[in-house]
JSON list of C-alpha atoms in Angstrom, two decimals:
[
{"chain": "A", "resi": 161, "resn": "MET", "atom": "CA", "xyz": [-28.66, 20.93, -16.03]},
{"chain": "A", "resi": 162, "resn": "GLY", "atom": "CA", "xyz": [-26.33, 17.64, -15.88]},
{"chain": "A", "resi": 163, "resn": "SER", "atom": "CA", "xyz": [-25.25, 16.23, -12.46]},
{"chain": "A", "resi": 164, "resn": "ALA", "atom": "CA", "xyz": [-21.92, 16.81, -10.65]},
{"chain": "A", "resi": 165, "resn": "TRP", "atom": "CA", "xyz": [-21.09, 13.09, -11.88]},
{"chain": "A", "resi": 166, "resn": "SER", "atom": "CA", "xyz": [-21.91, 13.69, -15.72]},
{"chain": "A", "resi": 167, "resn": "ARG", "atom": "CA", "xyz": [-19.87, 16.94, -15.93]},
{"chain": "A", "resi": 168, "resn": "LEU", "atom": "CA", "xyz": [-17.05, 14.98, -14.73]},
{"chain": "A", "resi": 169, "resn": "VAL", "atom": "CA", "xyz": [-17.26, 12.52, -17.01]},
{"chain": "A", "resi": 170, "resn": "ASN", "atom": "CA", "xyz": [-17.94, 14.79, -20.10]},
{"chain": "A", "resi": 171, "resn": "ASP", "atom": "CA", "xyz": [-14.86, 17.24, -18.92]},
{"chain": "A", "resi": 172, "resn": "ARG", "atom": "CA", "xyz": [-12.32, 14.72, -18.64]},
{"chain": "A", "resi": 173, "resn": "PRO", "atom": "CA", "xyz": [-10.79, 13.71, -22.40]},
{"chain": "A", "resi": 174, "resn": "GLY", "atom": "CA", "xyz": [-10.99, 10.23, -23.00]},
{"chain": "A", "resi": 175, "resn": "TYR", "atom": "CA", "xyz": [-14.02, 9.02, -21.05]},
{"chain": "A", "resi": 176, "resn": "SER", "atom": "CA", "xyz": [-17.05, 7.45, -21.84]},
{"chain": "A", "resi": 177, "resn": "ALA", "atom": "CA", "xyz": [-20.13, 9.15, -22.33]},
{"chain": "A", "resi": 178, "resn": "PRO", "atom": "CA", "xyz": [-22.01, 9.16, -19.01]},
{"chain": "A", "resi": 179, "resn": "VAL", "atom": "CA", "xyz": [-25.26, 6.72, -18.24]},
{"chain": "A", "resi": 180, "resn": "LEU", "atom": "CA", "xyz": [-28.07, 8.88, -16.90]},
{"chain": "A", "resi": 181, "resn": "ALA", "atom": "CA", "xyz": [-26.23, 10.28, -13.81]},
{"chain": "A", "resi": 182, "resn": "THR", "atom": "CA", "xyz": [-28.65, 10.24, -11.01]},
{"chain": "A", "resi": 183, "resn": "TYR", "atom": "CA", "xyz": [-25.45, 9.52, -8.46]},
{"chain": "A", "resi": 184, "resn": "VAL", "atom": "CA", "xyz": [-23.45, 12.30, -7.46]},
{"chain": "A", "resi": 185, "resn": "PRO", "atom": "CA", "xyz": [-19.99, 11.50, -6.05]},
{"chain": "A", "resi": 186, "resn": "LYS", "atom": "CA", "xyz": [-19.10, 13.45, -3.14]},
{"chain": "A", "resi": 187, "resn": "ALA", "atom": "CA", "xyz": [-15.71, 13.70, -3.75]},
{"chain": "A", "resi": 188, "resn": "PRO", "atom": "CA", "xyz": [-14.96, 13.15, -7.83]},
{"chain": "A", "resi": 189, "resn": "SER", "atom": "CA", "xyz": [-11.20, 13.53, -7.54]},
{"chain": "A", "resi": 190, "resn": "VAL", "atom": "CA", "xyz": [-9.20, 10.46, -8.45]},
{"chain": "A", "resi": 191, "resn": "THR", "atom": "CA", "xyz": [-5.90, 12.05, -6.60]},
{"chain": "A", "resi": 192, "resn": "GLY", "atom": "CA", "xyz": [-7.76, 13.86, -3.69]},
{"chain": "A", "resi": 193, "resn": "GLY", "atom": "CA", "xyz": [-7.22, 10.96, -1.41]},
{"chain": "A", "resi": 194, "resn": "ALA", "atom": "CA", "xyz": [-11.18, 10.63, -0.65]},
{"chain": "A", "resi": 195, "resn": "PRO", "atom": "CA", "xyz": [-13.72, 8.06, -1.48]},
{"chain": "A", "resi": 196, "resn": "TRP", "atom": "CA", "xyz": [-16.39, 8.73, -4.21]},
{"chain": "A", "resi": 197, "resn": "LEU", "atom": "CA", "xyz": [-19.66, 8.76, -2.43]},
{"chain": "A", "resi": 198, "resn": "PHE", "atom": "CA", "xyz": [-22.87, 7.49, -4.57]},
{"chain": "A", "resi": 199, "resn": "THR", "atom": "CA", "xyz": [-25.92, 8.28, -3.15]},
{"chain": "A", "resi": 200, "resn": "PRO", "atom": "CA", "xyz": [-29.60, 7.74, -4.53]},
{"chain": "A", "resi": 201, "resn": "GLY", "atom": "CA", "xyz": [-30.20, 11.24, -5.88]},
{"chain": "A", "resi": 202, "resn": "ASP", "atom": "CA", "xyz": [-33.45, 12.03, -7.03]},
{"chain": "A", "resi": 203, "resn": "ARG", "atom": "CA", "xyz": [-34.54, 8.53, -6.57]},
{"chain": "A", "resi": 204, "resn": "PRO", "atom": "CA", "xyz": [-37.88, 7.95, -4.28]},
{"chain": "A", "resi": 205, "resn": "ALA", "atom": "CA", "xyz": [-36.60, 6.78, -0.91]},
{"chain": "A", "resi": 206, "resn": "ARG", "atom": "CA", "xyz": [-37.29, 3.25, 0.04]},
{"chain": "A", "resi": 207, "resn": "PRO", "atom": "CA", "xyz": [-39.64, 2.99, 2.83]},
{"chain": "A", "resi": 208, "resn": "ARG", "atom": "CA", "xyz": [-37.78, 2.15, 6.14]},
{"chain": "A", "resi": 209, "resn": "VAL", "atom": "CA", "xyz": [-38.98, -0.19, 8.97]},
{"chain": "A", "resi": 210, "resn": "PRO", "atom": "CA", "xyz": [-37.46, 0.82, 12.17]},
{"chain": "A", "resi": 211, "resn": "VAL", "atom": "CA", "xyz": [-34.51, -0.93, 13.22]},
{"chain": "A", "resi": 212, "resn": "ARG", "atom": "CA", "xyz": [-35.16, -3.69, 15.95]},
{"chain": "A", "resi": 213, "resn": "ARG", "atom": "CA", "xyz": [-32.89, -4.02, 18.54]},
{"chain": "A", "resi": 214, "resn": "GLY", "atom": "CA", "xyz": [-30.41, -6.69, 18.27]},
{"chain": "A", "resi": 215, "resn": "LEU", "atom": "CA", "xyz": [-29.80, -6.06, 14.45]},
{"chain": "A", "resi": 216, "resn": "PRO", "atom": "CA", "xyz": [-26.62, -4.11, 13.06]},
{"chain": "A", "resi": 217, "resn": "GLY", "atom": "CA", "xyz": [-26.94, -0.59, 12.40]},
{"chain": "A", "resi": 218, "resn": "ALA", "atom": "CA", "xyz": [-25.80, -1.01, 8.54]},
{"chain": "A", "resi": 219, "resn": "VAL", "atom": "CA", "xyz": [-24.40, -3.93, 6.62]},
{"chain": "A", "resi": 220, "resn": "LEU", "atom": "CA", "xyz": [-21.73, -3.08, 4.42]},
{"chain": "A", "resi": 221, "resn": "PHE", "atom": "CA", "xyz": [-21.02, -5.40, 1.15]},
{"chain": "A", "resi": 222, "resn": "ASP", "atom": "CA", "xyz": [-17.63, -5.81, -0.56]},
{"chain": "A", "resi": 223, "resn": "ARG", "atom": "CA", "xyz": [-18.59, -5.69, -4.19]},
{"chain": "A", "resi": 224, "resn": "ASP", "atom": "CA", "xyz": [-15.95, -8.05, -6.06]},
{"chain": "A", "resi": 225, "resn": "GLY", "atom": "CA", "xyz": [-16.08, -11.59, -5.03]},
{"chain": "A", "resi": 226, "resn": "THR", "atom": "CA", "xyz": [-19.03, -11.03, -2.51]},
{"chain": "A", "resi": 227, "resn": "LEU", "atom": "CA", "xyz": [-21.94, -9.59, -4.22]},
{"chain": "A", "resi": 228, "resn": "ILE", "atom": "CA", "xyz": [-20.91, -10.20, -8.06]},
{"chain": "A", "resi": 229, "resn": "GLN", "atom": "CA", "xyz": [-17.82, -12.29, -9.56]},
{"chain": "A", "resi": 230, "resn": "ASP", "atom": "CA", "xyz": [-14.90, -10.79, -9.59]},
{"chain": "A", "resi": 231, "resn": "VAL", "atom": "CA", "xyz": [-13.97, -9.98, -12.98]},
{"chain": "A", "resi": 232, "resn": "PRO", "atom": "CA", "xyz": [-10.74, -7.51, -12.48]},
{"chain": "A", "resi": 233, "resn": "TYR", "atom": "CA", "xyz": [-11.07, -4.24, -13.66]},
{"chain": "A", "resi": 234, "resn": "ASN", "atom": "CA", "xyz": [-14.27, -4.77, -15.28]},
{"chain": "A", "resi": 235, "resn": "GLY", "atom": "CA", "xyz": [-16.27, -1.75, -16.48]},
{"chain": "A", "resi": 236, "resn": "ASP", "atom": "CA", "xyz": [-18.52, -4.02, -18.67]},
{"chain": "A", "resi": 237, "resn": "PRO", "atom": "CA", "xyz": [-21.85, -4.33, -17.16]},
{"chain": "A", "resi": 238, "resn": "ALA", "atom": "CA", "xyz": [-22.69, -7.44, -19.45]},
{"chain": "A", "resi": 239, "resn": "ARG", "atom": "CA", "xyz": [-20.06, -9.23, -17.53]},
{"chain": "A", "resi": 240, "resn": "VAL", "atom": "CA", "xyz": [-21.69, -8.84, -14.44]},
{"chain": "A", "resi": 241, "resn": "ARG", "atom": "CA", "xyz": [-23.01, -11.93, -12.58]},
{"chain": "A", "resi": 242, "resn": "LEU", "atom": "CA", "xyz": [-23.90, -12.18, -9.17]},
{"chain": "A", "resi": 243, "resn": "MET", "atom": "CA", "xyz": [-22.47, -14.46, -6.77]},
{"chain": "A", "resi": 244, "resn": "PRO", "atom": "CA", "xyz": [-24.58, -17.48, -4.95]},
{"chain": "A", "resi": 245, "resn": "HIS", "atom": "CA", "xyz": [-27.51, -16.04, -2.62]},
{"chain": "A", "resi": 246, "resn": "ALA", "atom": "CA", "xyz": [-26.49, -12.44, -3.15]},
{"chain": "A", "resi": 247, "resn": "ARG", "atom": "CA", "xyz": [-29.91, -11.32, -3.96]},
{"chain": "A", "resi": 248, "resn": "ALA", "atom": "CA", "xyz": [-31.64, -13.48, -0.99]},
{"chain": "A", "resi": 249, "resn": "ALA", "atom": "CA", "xyz": [-28.97, -11.72, 1.40]},
{"chain": "A", "resi": 250, "resn": "VAL", "atom": "CA", "xyz": [-29.54, -8.20, 0.18]},
{"chain": "A", "resi": 251, "resn": "ASP", "atom": "CA", "xyz": [-33.01, -8.42, 0.46]},
{"chain": "A", "resi": 252, "resn": "ALA", "atom": "CA", "xyz": [-32.96, -10.38, 3.82]},
{"chain": "A", "resi": 253, "resn": "VAL", "atom": "CA", "xyz": [-31.12, -7.15, 5.12]},
{"chain": "A", "resi": 254, "resn": "ARG", "atom": "CA", "xyz": [-33.76, -4.67, 3.74]},
{"chain": "A", "resi": 255, "resn": "GLU", "atom": "CA", "xyz": [-36.24, -6.41, 5.38]},
{"chain": "A", "resi": 256, "resn": "TRP", "atom": "CA", "xyz": [-35.11, -5.98, 8.67]},
{"chain": "A", "resi": 257, "resn": "GLY", "atom": "CA", "xyz": [-35.20, -2.07, 8.01]},
{"chain": "A", "resi": 258, "resn": "VAL", "atom": "CA", "xyz": [-31.42, -1.77, 8.07]},
{"chain": "A", "resi": 259, "resn": "PRO", "atom": "CA", "xyz": [-29.36, 0.43, 5.60]},
{"chain": "A", "resi": 260, "resn": "VAL", "atom": "CA", "xyz": [-27.42, -1.44, 2.86]},
{"chain": "A", "resi": 261, "resn": "GLY", "atom": "CA", "xyz": [-24.34, -0.20, 1.24]},
{"chain": "A", "resi": 262, "resn": "VAL", "atom": "CA", "xyz": [-21.18, -1.36, -1.03]},
{"chain": "A", "resi": 263, "resn": "VAL", "atom": "CA", "xyz": [-17.76, -0.62, 0.20]},
{"chain": "A", "resi": 264, "resn": "THR", "atom": "CA", "xyz": [-15.51, -1.14, -2.99]},
{"chain": "A", "resi": 265, "resn": "ASN", "atom": "CA", "xyz": [-11.65, -0.72, -3.90]},
{"chain": "A", "resi": 266, "resn": "GLN", "atom": "CA", "xyz": [-11.61, 0.25, -7.91]},
{"chain": "A", "resi": 267, "resn": "SER", "atom": "CA", "xyz": [-7.72, 0.79, -8.51]},
{"chain": "A", "resi": 268, "resn": "GLY", "atom": "CA", "xyz": [-8.75, 0.33, -12.01]},
{"chain": "A", "resi": 269, "resn": "VAL", "atom": "CA", "xyz": [-9.52, 4.16, -12.19]},
{"chain": "A", "resi": 270, "resn": "ALA", "atom": "CA", "xyz": [-5.85, 5.07, -10.86]},
{"chain": "A", "resi": 271, "resn": "ARG", "atom": "CA", "xyz": [-4.09, 2.48, -13.40]},
{"chain": "A", "resi": 272, "resn": "GLY", "atom": "CA", "xyz": [-6.08, 4.02, -16.32]},
{"chain": "A", "resi": 273, "resn": "LEU", "atom": "CA", "xyz": [-8.09, 0.92, -16.82]},
{"chain": "A", "resi": 274, "resn": "LEU", "atom": "CA", "xyz": [-11.38, 2.17, -15.74]},
{"chain": "A", "resi": 275, "resn": "THR", "atom": "CA", "xyz": [-13.36, 5.25, -16.66]},
{"chain": "A", "resi": 276, "resn": "PRO", "atom": "CA", "xyz": [-15.59, 6.94, -14.11]},
{"chain": "A", "resi": 277, "resn": "GLY", "atom": "CA", "xyz": [-18.44, 6.22, -16.83]},
{"chain": "A", "resi": 278, "resn": "ALA", "atom": "CA", "xyz": [-17.57, 2.64, -16.61]},
{"chain": "A", "resi": 279, "resn": "VAL", "atom": "CA", "xyz": [-17.64, 2.46, -12.64]},
{"chain": "A", "resi": 280, "resn": "GLU", "atom": "CA", "xyz": [-21.07, 4.07, -12.81]},
{"chain": "A", "resi": 281, "resn": "ALA", "atom": "CA", "xyz": [-22.31, 1.73, -15.55]},
{"chain": "A", "resi": 282, "resn": "VAL", "atom": "CA", "xyz": [-21.22, -1.48, -13.42]},
{"chain": "A", "resi": 283, "resn": "LEU", "atom": "CA", "xyz": [-22.89, 0.19, -10.59]},
{"chain": "A", "resi": 284, "resn": "ARG", "atom": "CA", "xyz": [-26.02, 0.43, -12.22]},
{"chain": "A", "resi": 285, "resn": "ARG", "atom": "CA", "xyz": [-26.25, -3.00, -13.41]},
{"chain": "A", "resi": 286, "resn": "VAL", "atom": "CA", "xyz": [-25.37, -4.14, -9.94]},
{"chain": "A", "resi": 287, "resn": "GLU", "atom": "CA", "xyz": [-28.36, -2.60, -8.71]},
{"chain": "A", "resi": 288, "resn": "GLU", "atom": "CA", "xyz": [-30.63, -3.77, -11.59]},
{"chain": "A", "resi": 289, "resn": "LEU", "atom": "CA", "xyz": [-30.00, -7.04, -10.38]},
{"chain": "A", "resi": 290, "resn": "LEU", "atom": "CA", "xyz": [-30.00, -6.49, -6.48]},
{"chain": "A", "resi": 291, "resn": "GLY", "atom": "CA", "xyz": [-32.00, -3.57, -6.10]},
{"chain": "A", "resi": 292, "resn": "PRO", "atom": "CA", "xyz": [-30.87, 0.03, -4.75]},
{"chain": "A", "resi": 293, "resn": "PHE", "atom": "CA", "xyz": [-28.32, 0.62, -2.16]},
{"chain": "A", "resi": 294, "resn": "ASP", "atom": "CA", "xyz": [-28.45, 3.50, 0.11]},
{"chain": "A", "resi": 295, "resn": "ILE", "atom": "CA", "xyz": [-24.50, 4.26, -0.04]},
{"chain": "A", "resi": 296, "resn": "TRP", "atom": "CA", "xyz": [-21.87, 3.43, -2.36]},
{"chain": "A", "resi": 297, "resn": "ALA", "atom": "CA", "xyz": [-18.31, 4.35, -1.61]},
{"chain": "A", "resi": 298, "resn": "VAL", "atom": "CA", "xyz": [-15.69, 3.48, -3.79]},
{"chain": "A", "resi": 299, "resn": "CYS", "atom": "CA", "xyz": [-11.84, 4.01, -3.28]},
{"chain": "A", "resi": 300, "resn": "PRO", "atom": "CA", "xyz": [-10.32, 4.85, -6.97]},
{"chain": "A", "resi": 301, "resn": "HIS", "atom": "CA", "xyz": [-7.02, 5.27, -5.57]},
{"chain": "A", "resi": 302, "resn": "GLY", "atom": "CA", "xyz": [-4.14, 2.69, -6.34]},
{"chain": "A", "resi": 303, "resn": "PRO", "atom": "CA", "xyz": [-1.96, 1.21, -3.93]},
{"chain": "A", "resi": 304, "resn": "ALA", "atom": "CA", "xyz": [0.90, 3.52, -4.13]},
{"chain": "A", "resi": 305, "resn": "ASP", "atom": "CA", "xyz": [-1.54, 6.70, -3.86]},
{"chain": "A", "resi": 306, "resn": "ASP", "atom": "CA", "xyz": [-1.14, 6.75, 0.07]},
{"chain": "A", "resi": 307, "resn": "CYS", "atom": "CA", "xyz": [-5.03, 7.48, 0.31]},
{"chain": "A", "resi": 308, "resn": "GLY", "atom": "CA", "xyz": [-6.89, 6.22, 3.78]},
{"chain": "A", "resi": 309, "resn": "CYS", "atom": "CA", "xyz": [-10.00, 4.84, 1.77]},
{"chain": "A", "resi": 310, "resn": "ARG", "atom": "CA", "xyz": [-8.06, 1.67, 0.04]},
{"chain": "A", "resi": 311, "resn": "LYS", "atom": "CA", "xyz": [-9.07, -1.31, 1.99]},
{"chain": "A", "resi": 312, "resn": "PRO", "atom": "CA", "xyz": [-7.61, -2.61, 4.26]},
{"chain": "A", "resi": 313, "resn": "ALA", "atom": "CA", "xyz": [-7.49, 1.05, 5.26]},
{"chain": "A", "resi": 314, "resn": "PRO", "atom": "CA", "xyz": [-10.77, 1.81, 7.18]},
{"chain": "A", "resi": 315, "resn": "GLY", "atom": "CA", "xyz": [-11.81, 5.36, 5.25]},
{"chain": "A", "resi": 316, "resn": "LEU", "atom": "CA", "xyz": [-14.49, 3.37, 3.02]},
{"chain": "A", "resi": 317, "resn": "VAL", "atom": "CA", "xyz": [-16.19, 1.99, 5.97]},
{"chain": "A", "resi": 318, "resn": "HIS", "atom": "CA", "xyz": [-15.93, 5.46, 7.77]},
{"chain": "A", "resi": 319, "resn": "ALA", "atom": "CA", "xyz": [-17.47, 7.03, 4.89]},
{"chain": "A", "resi": 320, "resn": "ALA", "atom": "CA", "xyz": [-20.21, 4.72, 4.23]},
{"chain": "A", "resi": 321, "resn": "CYS", "atom": "CA", "xyz": [-21.22, 5.13, 8.01]},
{"chain": "A", "resi": 322, "resn": "ALA", "atom": "CA", "xyz": [-21.11, 8.49, 8.03]},
{"chain": "A", "resi": 323, "resn": "ALA", "atom": "CA", "xyz": [-23.45, 8.99, 5.15]},
{"chain": "A", "resi": 324, "resn": "LEU", "atom": "CA", "xyz": [-25.88, 6.72, 6.63]},
{"chain": "A", "resi": 325, "resn": "GLY", "atom": "CA", "xyz": [-25.59, 8.20, 10.10]},
{"chain": "A", "resi": 326, "resn": "THR", "atom": "CA", "xyz": [-24.49, 5.02, 11.72]},
{"chain": "A", "resi": 327, "resn": "ASP", "atom": "CA", "xyz": [-21.81, 4.72, 14.24]},
{"chain": "A", "resi": 328, "resn": "PRO", "atom": "CA", "xyz": [-19.25, 2.26, 12.48]},
{"chain": "A", "resi": 329, "resn": "ARG", "atom": "CA", "xyz": [-19.25, 0.23, 15.79]},
{"chain": "A", "resi": 330, "resn": "ARG", "atom": "CA", "xyz": [-22.77, -0.79, 14.53]},
{"chain": "A", "resi": 331, "resn": "ALA", "atom": "CA", "xyz": [-21.87, -1.63, 11.16]},
{"chain": "A", "resi": 332, "resn": "VAL", "atom": "CA", "xyz": [-21.11, -5.09, 9.78]},
{"chain": "A", "resi": 333, "resn": "VAL", "atom": "CA", "xyz": [-18.77, -5.61, 6.77]},
{"chain": "A", "resi": 334, "resn": "LEU", "atom": "CA", "xyz": [-19.27, -8.80, 4.71]},
{"chain": "A", "resi": 335, "resn": "GLY", "atom": "CA", "xyz": [-16.52, -9.62, 2.23]},
{"chain": "A", "resi": 336, "resn": "ASP", "atom": "CA", "xyz": [-14.23, -12.31, 0.77]},
{"chain": "A", "resi": 337, "resn": "ILE", "atom": "CA", "xyz": [-10.90, -11.35, 1.43]},
{"chain": "A", "resi": 338, "resn": "GLY", "atom": "CA", "xyz": [-8.53, -10.39, 4.59]},
{"chain": "A", "resi": 339, "resn": "ALA", "atom": "CA", "xyz": [-8.60, -6.54, 3.31]},
{"chain": "A", "resi": 340, "resn": "ASP", "atom": "CA", "xyz": [-12.32, -6.76, 3.83]},
{"chain": "A", "resi": 341, "resn": "LEU", "atom": "CA", "xyz": [-11.86, -7.74, 7.39]},
{"chain": "A", "resi": 342, "resn": "ALA", "atom": "CA", "xyz": [-9.17, -5.75, 8.45]},
{"chain": "A", "resi": 343, "resn": "ALA", "atom": "CA", "xyz": [-10.96, -2.76, 7.16]},
{"chain": "A", "resi": 344, "resn": "ALA", "atom": "CA", "xyz": [-13.79, -3.58, 9.22]},
{"chain": "A", "resi": 345, "resn": "ARG", "atom": "CA", "xyz": [-11.57, -4.14, 12.25]},
{"chain": "A", "resi": 346, "resn": "ALA", "atom": "CA", "xyz": [-9.65, -0.81, 11.49]},
{"chain": "A", "resi": 347, "resn": "ALA", "atom": "CA", "xyz": [-12.96, 1.10, 11.74]},
{"chain": "A", "resi": 348, "resn": "GLY", "atom": "CA", "xyz": [-14.35, -0.22, 14.64]},
{"chain": "A", "resi": 349, "resn": "ALA", "atom": "CA", "xyz": [-16.89, -2.55, 12.87]},
{"chain": "A", "resi": 350, "resn": "ARG", "atom": "CA", "xyz": [-17.58, -6.11, 12.58]},
{"chain": "A", "resi": 351, "resn": "GLY", "atom": "CA", "xyz": [-16.44, -8.17, 9.59]},
{"chain": "A", "resi": 352, "resn": "VAL", "atom": "CA", "xyz": [-17.49, -11.59, 8.40]},
{"chain": "A", "resi": 353, "resn": "LEU", "atom": "CA", "xyz": [-15.58, -13.44, 6.23]},
{"chain": "A", "resi": 354, "resn": "VAL", "atom": "CA", "xyz": [-17.43, -15.31, 3.24]},
{"chain": "A", "resi": 355, "resn": "PRO", "atom": "CA", "xyz": [-14.67, -17.27, 1.33]},
{"chain": "A", "resi": 356, "resn": "ASN", "atom": "CA", "xyz": [-14.50, -18.17, -2.23]},
{"chain": "A", "resi": 357, "resn": "ALA", "atom": "CA", "xyz": [-12.09, -20.04, -4.73]},
{"chain": "A", "resi": 358, "resn": "VAL", "atom": "CA", "xyz": [-9.54, -17.17, -4.29]},
{"chain": "A", "resi": 359, "resn": "THR", "atom": "CA", "xyz": [-9.69, -16.55, -0.61]},
{"chain": "A", "resi": 360, "resn": "ARG", "atom": "CA", "xyz": [-6.25, -17.46, 0.92]},
{"chain": "A", "resi": 361, "resn": "PRO", "atom": "CA", "xyz": [-6.23, -20.36, 3.59]},
{"chain": "A", "resi": 362, "resn": "GLU", "atom": "CA", "xyz": [-4.10, -17.87, 6.18]},
{"chain": "A", "resi": 363, "resn": "GLU", "atom": "CA", "xyz": [-7.02, -15.27, 5.49]},
{"chain": "A", "resi": 364, "resn": "ILE", "atom": "CA", "xyz": [-9.79, -18.04, 6.76]},
{"chain": "A", "resi": 365, "resn": "ALA", "atom": "CA", "xyz": [-7.61, -18.85, 9.45]},
{"chain": "A", "resi": 366, "resn": "ASP", "atom": "CA", "xyz": [-7.12, -15.35, 10.38]},
{"chain": "A", "resi": 367, "resn": "ALA", "atom": "CA", "xyz": [-11.05, -14.41, 10.41]},
{"chain": "A", "resi": 368, "resn": "ALA", "atom": "CA", "xyz": [-12.95, -14.12, 13.69]},
{"chain": "A", "resi": 369, "resn": "ARG", "atom": "CA", "xyz": [-16.00, -14.75, 11.91]},
{"chain": "A", "resi": 370, "resn": "THR", "atom": "CA", "xyz": [-16.62, -16.90, 8.97]},
{"chain": "A", "resi": 371, "resn": "ALA", "atom": "CA", "xyz": [-19.72, -18.04, 6.82]},
{"chain": "A", "resi": 372, "resn": "PRO", "atom": "CA", "xyz": [-19.87, -20.32, 4.07]},
{"chain": "A", "resi": 373, "resn": "ASP", "atom": "CA", "xyz": [-22.14, -18.02, 1.94]},
{"chain": "A", "resi": 374, "resn": "LEU", "atom": "CA", "xyz": [-23.50, -14.65, 2.02]},
{"chain": "A", "resi": 375, "resn": "LEU", "atom": "CA", "xyz": [-27.23, -15.51, 3.05]},
{"chain": "A", "resi": 376, "resn": "THR", "atom": "CA", "xyz": [-25.81, -17.73, 5.84]},
{"chain": "A", "resi": 377, "resn": "ALA", "atom": "CA", "xyz": [-23.76, -14.71, 6.91]},
{"chain": "A", "resi": 378, "resn": "VAL", "atom": "CA", "xyz": [-26.29, -12.46, 6.98]},
{"chain": "A", "resi": 379, "resn": "ARG", "atom": "CA", "xyz": [-28.99, -14.74, 9.03]},
{"chain": "A", "resi": 380, "resn": "GLY", "atom": "CA", "xyz": [-26.11, -14.77, 11.45]},
{"chain": "A", "resi": 381, "resn": "LEU", "atom": "CA", "xyz": [-26.06, -11.19, 12.00]},
{"chain": "A", "resi": 382, "resn": "PRO", "atom": "CA", "xyz": [-28.46, -10.79, 14.67]},
{"chain": "A", "resi": 383, "resn": "ALA", "atom": "CA", "xyz": [-27.19, -13.34, 17.09]},
{"chain": "A", "resi": 384, "resn": "GLY", "atom": "CA", "xyz": [-23.79, -11.54, 16.80]},
{"chain": "A", "resi": 385, "resn": "ALA", "atom": "CA", "xyz": [-24.82, -8.16, 17.08]},
{"chain": "A", "resi": 386, "resn": "GLY", "atom": "CA", "xyz": [-23.50, -7.67, 20.46]},
{"chain": "A", "resi": 387, "resn": "ASP", "atom": "CA", "xyz": [-20.16, -8.94, 19.72]},
{"chain": "A", "resi": 388, "resn": "ALA", "atom": "CA", "xyz": [-17.33, -6.81, 20.04]},
{"chain": "A", "resi": 389, "resn": "PRO", "atom": "CA", "xyz": [-15.58, -6.14, 16.87]}
]
């Protein structure tokens, strides 16, 4: 029997055929105001090392412009390219035994530019390049949808932390724009800005914490684990 995700793709006219669906979004409605949560499904659980004192309870990465190059409204896995040091940064968090997740706005769904199948296909390509994540929290809504999950709102961070059993106050969000840090702050989490070519100067100036690249950002997390958000 197909998963809820594959049924969603098959039952919506015009949506692409699903990739083998091992992920199940907990809230598949685009208009319902809740994020999509993708979990590992039937994939064997990754062995977890007990989280050491002084480390965050979870590290949540923005997707576009942070883990992978930002290609607007991309639904083509062949166009996925990693950002510098992305694999080393994610692997470093995994080595600590800290859960890793992704929190990403994908308004192309609401705009009719992305299908659910395309979102999942890109997700799968990212995991081919970076390994499995413990949770993906995806906002499929547009700016006018008045949802609570589209960054800078805190809903994605709250949903990801709830799925991981982690207090948001122990989580860290790594992103490349001010909305990522605003979502972290609103959720009570710590945010670290990793600027790129499109990050605005005022976003850098407003950020409490910045890092020149993703690996440097991750390496600095234990030292700042006790900081207030």
